[in-house]
Tab-separated table of C-alpha atoms in Angstrom:
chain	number	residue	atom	x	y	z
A	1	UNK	CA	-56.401	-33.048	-70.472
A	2	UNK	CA	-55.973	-33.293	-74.004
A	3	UNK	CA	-55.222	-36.673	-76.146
A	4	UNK	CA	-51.709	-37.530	-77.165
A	5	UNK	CA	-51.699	-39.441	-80.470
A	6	UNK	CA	-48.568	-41.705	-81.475
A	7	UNK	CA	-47.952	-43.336	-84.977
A	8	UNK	CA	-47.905	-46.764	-85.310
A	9	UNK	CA	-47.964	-49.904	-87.649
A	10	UNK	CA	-49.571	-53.167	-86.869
A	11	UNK	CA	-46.912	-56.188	-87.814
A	12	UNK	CA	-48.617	-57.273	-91.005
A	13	UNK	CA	-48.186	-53.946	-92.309
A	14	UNK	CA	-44.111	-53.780	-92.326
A	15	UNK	CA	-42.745	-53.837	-95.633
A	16	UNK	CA	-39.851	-55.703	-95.971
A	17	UNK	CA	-37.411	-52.417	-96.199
A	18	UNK	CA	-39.107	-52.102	-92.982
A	19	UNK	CA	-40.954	-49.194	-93.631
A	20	UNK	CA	-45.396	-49.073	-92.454
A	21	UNK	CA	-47.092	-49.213	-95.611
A	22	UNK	CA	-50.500	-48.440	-93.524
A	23	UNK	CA	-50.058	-46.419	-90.292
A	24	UNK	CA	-52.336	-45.747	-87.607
A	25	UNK	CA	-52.676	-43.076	-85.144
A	26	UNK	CA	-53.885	-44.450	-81.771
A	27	UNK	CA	-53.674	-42.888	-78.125
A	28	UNK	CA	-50.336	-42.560	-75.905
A	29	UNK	CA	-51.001	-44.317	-72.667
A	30	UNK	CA	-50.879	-42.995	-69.632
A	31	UNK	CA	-47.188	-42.984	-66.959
A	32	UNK	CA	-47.897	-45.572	-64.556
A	33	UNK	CA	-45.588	-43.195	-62.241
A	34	UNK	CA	-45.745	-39.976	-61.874
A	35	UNK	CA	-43.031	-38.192	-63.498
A	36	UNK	CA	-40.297	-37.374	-60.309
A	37	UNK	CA	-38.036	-34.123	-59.979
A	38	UNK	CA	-34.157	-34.194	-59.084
A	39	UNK	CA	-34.867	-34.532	-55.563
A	40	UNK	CA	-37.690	-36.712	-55.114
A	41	UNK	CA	-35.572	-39.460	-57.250
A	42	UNK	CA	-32.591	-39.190	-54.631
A	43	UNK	CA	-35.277	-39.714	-51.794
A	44	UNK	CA	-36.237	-42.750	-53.548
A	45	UNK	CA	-33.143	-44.104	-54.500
A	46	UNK	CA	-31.538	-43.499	-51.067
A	47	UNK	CA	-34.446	-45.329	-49.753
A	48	UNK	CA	-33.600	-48.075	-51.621
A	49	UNK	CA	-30.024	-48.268	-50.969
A	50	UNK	CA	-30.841	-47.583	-47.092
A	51	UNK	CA	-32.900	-50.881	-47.489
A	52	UNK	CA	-30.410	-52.973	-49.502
A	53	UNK	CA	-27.977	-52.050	-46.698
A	54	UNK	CA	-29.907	-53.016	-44.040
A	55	UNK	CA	-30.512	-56.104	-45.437
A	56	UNK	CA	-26.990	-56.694	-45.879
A	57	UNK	CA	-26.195	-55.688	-42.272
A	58	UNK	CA	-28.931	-58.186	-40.827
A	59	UNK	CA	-27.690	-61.008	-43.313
A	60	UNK	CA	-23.691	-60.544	-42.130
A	61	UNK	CA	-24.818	-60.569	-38.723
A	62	UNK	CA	-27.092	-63.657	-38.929
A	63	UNK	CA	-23.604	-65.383	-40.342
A	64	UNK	CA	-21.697	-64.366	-37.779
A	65	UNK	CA	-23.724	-65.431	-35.173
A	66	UNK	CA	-24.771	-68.600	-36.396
A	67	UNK	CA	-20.388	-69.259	-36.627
């Protein structure tokens, strides 16, 4: 896999217009995740509505019983 390269500027470099006066190149870091198609991001979002809800559902009926 080849290297990405980003520009950057450390902070003592900034000019006051806000402009690098000496950038550096230095390596993109890796995604943590793995990038995720259409589908696979639906999967994982209904998950975590499915979860949310069932949460909800257990809470409610915790409150009801406990009247």
């Amino acid at each position: 896999m080849s290297t990405v390269l980003v520009q950057a500027c450390a902070a003592e470099h900034i000019a006051l217009e806000g402009t690098c006066t000496v950038p550096i190149w230095v390596e993109k870091p890796e995604q943590v995740l793995p990038p995720l198609s259409l589908a696979e991001g639906t999967q994982v979002a209904l998950a975590i509505v499915l979860c949310w809800t069932l949460g909800l559902c257990f809470r409610l009926y915790r409150r009801a019983a406990q009247s």
